[in-house]
Amino acid sequence: MATEWQETLVEKQVTYTLHLNGQIILIENVPARVNEETGEQFFSPSTVERLQQTILNQQEPDHFVQVPVYNYSNSAA
């Protein structure tokens, strides 16, 4: 018996994370369609283009955040 898979996508504002040249870049309030079951995010072509331009143009950030970094191989078992 085959199980029918029903995908539910909802429109949300998400934070896009990019690792570039050893830096973590965050872009907040990005429109995306998000799969409610898996959390997978889908972006429209125009949104992807705008994300690329924001990063390539090296616009002045709105603000900076500090994040802790842990090394998994150094953590206790």
mmCIF file with all atom_site columns, C-alpha atoms in Angstrom:
data_model
loop_
_atom_site.group_PDB
_atom_site.id
_atom_site.type_symbol
_atom_site.label_atom_id
_atom_site.label_alt_id
_atom_site.label_comp_id
_atom_site.label_asym_id
_atom_site.label_entity_id
_atom_site.label_seq_id
_atom_site.pdbx_PDB_ins_code
_atom_site.Cartn_x
_atom_site.Cartn_y
_atom_site.Cartn_z
_atom_site.occupancy
_atom_site.B_iso_or_equiv
_atom_site.pdbx_formal_charge
_atom_site.auth_seq_id
_atom_site.auth_comp_id
_atom_site.auth_asym_id
_atom_site.auth_atom_id
_atom_site.pdbx_PDB_model_num
ATOM 1  C CA . MET A 1 1  ? 0.000  0.000  0.000  1.00 0.00 ? 1  MET A CA 1
ATOM 2  C CA . ALA A 1 2  ? 1.476  3.323  -1.073 1.00 0.00 ? 2  ALA A CA 1
ATOM 3  C CA . THR A 1 3  ? 1.409  6.264  1.314  1.00 0.00 ? 3  THR A CA 1
ATOM 4  C CA . GLU A 1 4  ? 0.351  9.563  -0.234 1.00 0.00 ? 4  GLU A CA 1
ATOM 5  C CA . TRP A 1 5  ? 2.774  12.388 0.597  1.00 0.00 ? 5  TRP A CA 1
ATOM 6  C CA . GLN A 1 6  ? 1.158  15.772 1.092  1.00 0.00 ? 6  GLN A CA 1
ATOM 7  C CA . GLU A 1 7  ? 3.606  18.667 1.113  1.00 0.00 ? 7  GLU A CA 1
ATOM 8  C CA . THR A 1 8  ? 2.503  21.826 2.902  1.00 0.00 ? 8  THR A CA 1
ATOM 9  C CA . LEU A 1 9  ? 4.373  25.012 1.986  1.00 0.00 ? 9  LEU A CA 1
ATOM 10 C CA . VAL A 1 10 ? 3.764  28.225 3.891  1.00 0.00 ? 10 VAL A CA 1
ATOM 11 C CA . GLU A 1 11 ? 4.986  31.756 3.136  1.00 0.00 ? 11 GLU A CA 1
ATOM 12 C CA . LYS A 1 12 ? 7.378  32.965 5.848  1.00 0.00 ? 12 LYS A CA 1
ATOM 13 C CA . GLN A 1 13 ? 10.159 35.453 6.495  1.00 0.00 ? 13 GLN A CA 1
ATOM 14 C CA . VAL A 1 14 ? 13.394 33.559 7.239  1.00 0.00 ? 14 VAL A CA 1
ATOM 15 C CA . THR A 1 15 ? 17.028 34.294 7.986  1.00 0.00 ? 15 THR A CA 1
ATOM 16 C CA . TYR A 1 16 ? 19.295 33.248 5.104  1.00 0.00 ? 16 TYR A CA 1
ATOM 17 C CA . THR A 1 17 ? 22.719 32.018 6.226  1.00 0.00 ? 17 THR A CA 1
ATOM 18 C CA . LEU A 1 18 ? 25.779 31.944 3.994  1.00 0.00 ? 18 LEU A CA 1
ATOM 19 C CA . HIS A 1 19 ? 29.371 30.896 4.700  1.00 0.00 ? 19 HIS A CA 1
ATOM 20 C CA . LEU A 1 20 ? 31.674 32.988 2.497  1.00 0.00 ? 20 LEU A CA 1
ATOM 21 C CA . ASN A 1 21 ? 35.460 33.342 2.731  1.00 0.00 ? 21 ASN A CA 1
ATOM 22 C CA . GLY A 1 22 ? 35.510 32.205 6.368  1.00 0.00 ? 22 GLY A CA 1
ATOM 23 C CA . GLN A 1 23 ? 32.699 34.554 7.359  1.00 0.00 ? 23 GLN A CA 1
ATOM 24 C CA . ILE A 1 24 ? 29.094 33.831 8.259  1.00 0.00 ? 24 ILE A CA 1
ATOM 25 C CA . ILE A 1 25 ? 26.691 36.220 6.582  1.00 0.00 ? 25 ILE A CA 1
ATOM 26 C CA . LEU A 1 26 ? 23.082 36.520 7.734  1.00 0.00 ? 26 LEU A CA 1
ATOM 27 C CA . ILE A 1 27 ? 20.323 38.175 5.750  1.00 0.00 ? 27 ILE A CA 1
ATOM 28 C CA . GLU A 1 28 ? 17.158 38.624 7.788  1.00 0.00 ? 28 GLU A CA 1
ATOM 29 C CA . ASN A 1 29 ? 13.507 38.806 6.726  1.00 0.00 ? 29 ASN A CA 1
ATOM 30 C CA . VAL A 1 30 ? 13.942 36.946 3.440  1.00 0.00 ? 30 VAL A CA 1
ATOM 31 C CA . PRO A 1 31 ? 10.643 35.782 1.903  1.00 0.00 ? 31 PRO A CA 1
ATOM 32 C CA . ALA A 1 32 ? 10.529 32.011 1.425  1.00 0.00 ? 32 ALA A CA 1
ATOM 33 C CA . ARG A 1 33 ? 8.130  29.150 1.040  1.00 0.00 ? 33 ARG A CA 1
ATOM 34 C CA . VAL A 1 34 ? 8.843  26.740 3.893  1.00 0.00 ? 34 VAL A CA 1
ATOM 35 C CA . ASN A 1 35 ? 7.878  23.067 4.021  1.00 0.00 ? 35 ASN A CA 1
ATOM 36 C CA . GLU A 1 36 ? 6.070  22.661 7.354  1.00 0.00 ? 36 GLU A CA 1
ATOM 37 C CA . GLU A 1 37 ? 7.097  19.013 7.696  1.00 0.00 ? 37 GLU A CA 1
ATOM 38 C CA . THR A 1 38 ? 10.814 19.264 6.848  1.00 0.00 ? 38 THR A CA 1
ATOM 39 C CA . GLY A 1 39 ? 11.669 22.948 7.318  1.00 0.00 ? 39 GLY A CA 1
ATOM 40 C CA . GLU A 1 40 ? 13.153 23.058 3.810  1.00 0.00 ? 40 GLU A CA 1
ATOM 41 C CA . GLN A 1 41 ? 13.173 26.582 2.392  1.00 0.00 ? 41 GLN A CA 1
ATOM 42 C CA . PHE A 1 42 ? 12.374 27.529 -1.208 1.00 0.00 ? 42 PHE A CA 1
ATOM 43 C CA . PHE A 1 43 ? 13.234 30.929 -2.688 1.00 0.00 ? 43 PHE A CA 1
ATOM 44 C CA . SER A 1 44 ? 11.851 32.567 -5.820 1.00 0.00 ? 44 SER A CA 1
ATOM 45 C CA . PRO A 1 45 ? 14.336 33.385 -8.607 1.00 0.00 ? 45 PRO A CA 1
ATOM 46 C CA . SER A 1 46 ? 13.940 37.119 -7.949 1.00 0.00 ? 46 SER A CA 1
ATOM 47 C CA . THR A 1 47 ? 14.697 36.594 -4.237 1.00 0.00 ? 47 THR A CA 1
ATOM 48 C CA . VAL A 1 48 ? 17.837 34.585 -5.082 1.00 0.00 ? 48 VAL A CA 1
ATOM 49 C CA . GLU A 1 49 ? 18.961 37.331 -7.463 1.00 0.00 ? 49 GLU A CA 1
ATOM 50 C CA . ARG A 1 50 ? 18.466 39.987 -4.782 1.00 0.00 ? 50 ARG A CA 1
ATOM 51 C CA . LEU A 1 51 ? 20.359 37.868 -2.217 1.00 0.00 ? 51 LEU A CA 1
ATOM 52 C CA . GLN A 1 52 ? 23.274 37.535 -4.641 1.00 0.00 ? 52 GLN A CA 1
ATOM 53 C CA . GLN A 1 53 ? 23.321 41.272 -5.366 1.00 0.00 ? 53 GLN A CA 1
ATOM 54 C CA . THR A 1 54 ? 23.221 42.116 -1.656 1.00 0.00 ? 54 THR A CA 1
ATOM 55 C CA . ILE A 1 55 ? 26.254 39.913 -1.040 1.00 0.00 ? 55 ILE A CA 1
ATOM 56 C CA . LEU A 1 56 ? 28.198 40.817 -4.200 1.00 0.00 ? 56 LEU A CA 1
ATOM 57 C CA . ASN A 1 57 ? 27.663 44.565 -3.718 1.00 0.00 ? 57 ASN A CA 1
ATOM 58 C CA . GLN A 1 58 ? 28.977 44.261 -0.148 1.00 0.00 ? 58 GLN A CA 1
ATOM 59 C CA . GLN A 1 59 ? 26.315 46.598 1.156  1.00 0.00 ? 59 GLN A CA 1
ATOM 60 C CA . GLU A 1 60 ? 26.822 48.074 4.611  1.00 0.00 ? 60 GLU A CA 1
ATOM 61 C CA . PRO A 1 61 ? 25.251 45.661 7.135  1.00 0.00 ? 61 PRO A CA 1
ATOM 62 C CA . ASP A 1 62 ? 22.332 46.826 9.285  1.00 0.00 ? 62 ASP A CA 1
ATOM 63 C CA . HIS A 1 63 ? 24.047 45.420 12.380 1.00 0.00 ? 63 HIS A CA 1
ATOM 64 C CA . PHE A 1 64 ? 26.566 42.824 13.562 1.00 0.00 ? 64 PHE A CA 1
ATOM 65 C CA . VAL A 1 65 ? 26.106 39.821 15.864 1.00 0.00 ? 65 VAL A CA 1
ATOM 66 C CA . GLN A 1 66 ? 28.562 37.701 17.808 1.00 0.00 ? 66 GLN A CA 1
ATOM 67 C CA . VAL A 1 67 ? 28.162 33.947 17.723 1.00 0.00 ? 67 VAL A CA 1
ATOM 68 C CA . PRO A 1 68 ? 29.894 31.271 19.787 1.00 0.00 ? 68 PRO A CA 1
ATOM 69 C CA . VAL A 1 69 ? 31.812 28.646 17.793 1.00 0.00 ? 69 VAL A CA 1
ATOM 70 C CA . TYR A 1 70 ? 32.325 25.106 19.030 1.00 0.00 ? 70 TYR A CA 1
ATOM 71 C CA . ASN A 1 71 ? 34.462 22.348 17.533 1.00 0.00 ? 71 ASN A CA 1
ATOM 72 C CA . TYR A 1 72 ? 32.557 19.051 17.580 1.00 0.00 ? 72 TYR A CA 1
ATOM 73 C CA . SER A 1 73 ? 35.761 16.978 17.685 1.00 0.00 ? 73 SER A CA 1
ATOM 74 C CA . ASN A 1 74 ? 36.820 18.762 20.902 1.00 0.00 ? 74 ASN A CA 1
ATOM 75 C CA . SER A 1 75 ? 33.516 18.214 22.719 1.00 0.00 ? 75 SER A CA 1
ATOM 76 C CA . ALA A 1 76 ? 33.142 15.627 25.454 1.00 0.00 ? 76 ALA A CA 1
ATOM 77 C CA . ALA A 1 77 ? 31.671 12.282 24.456 1.00 0.00 ? 77 ALA A CA 1
#
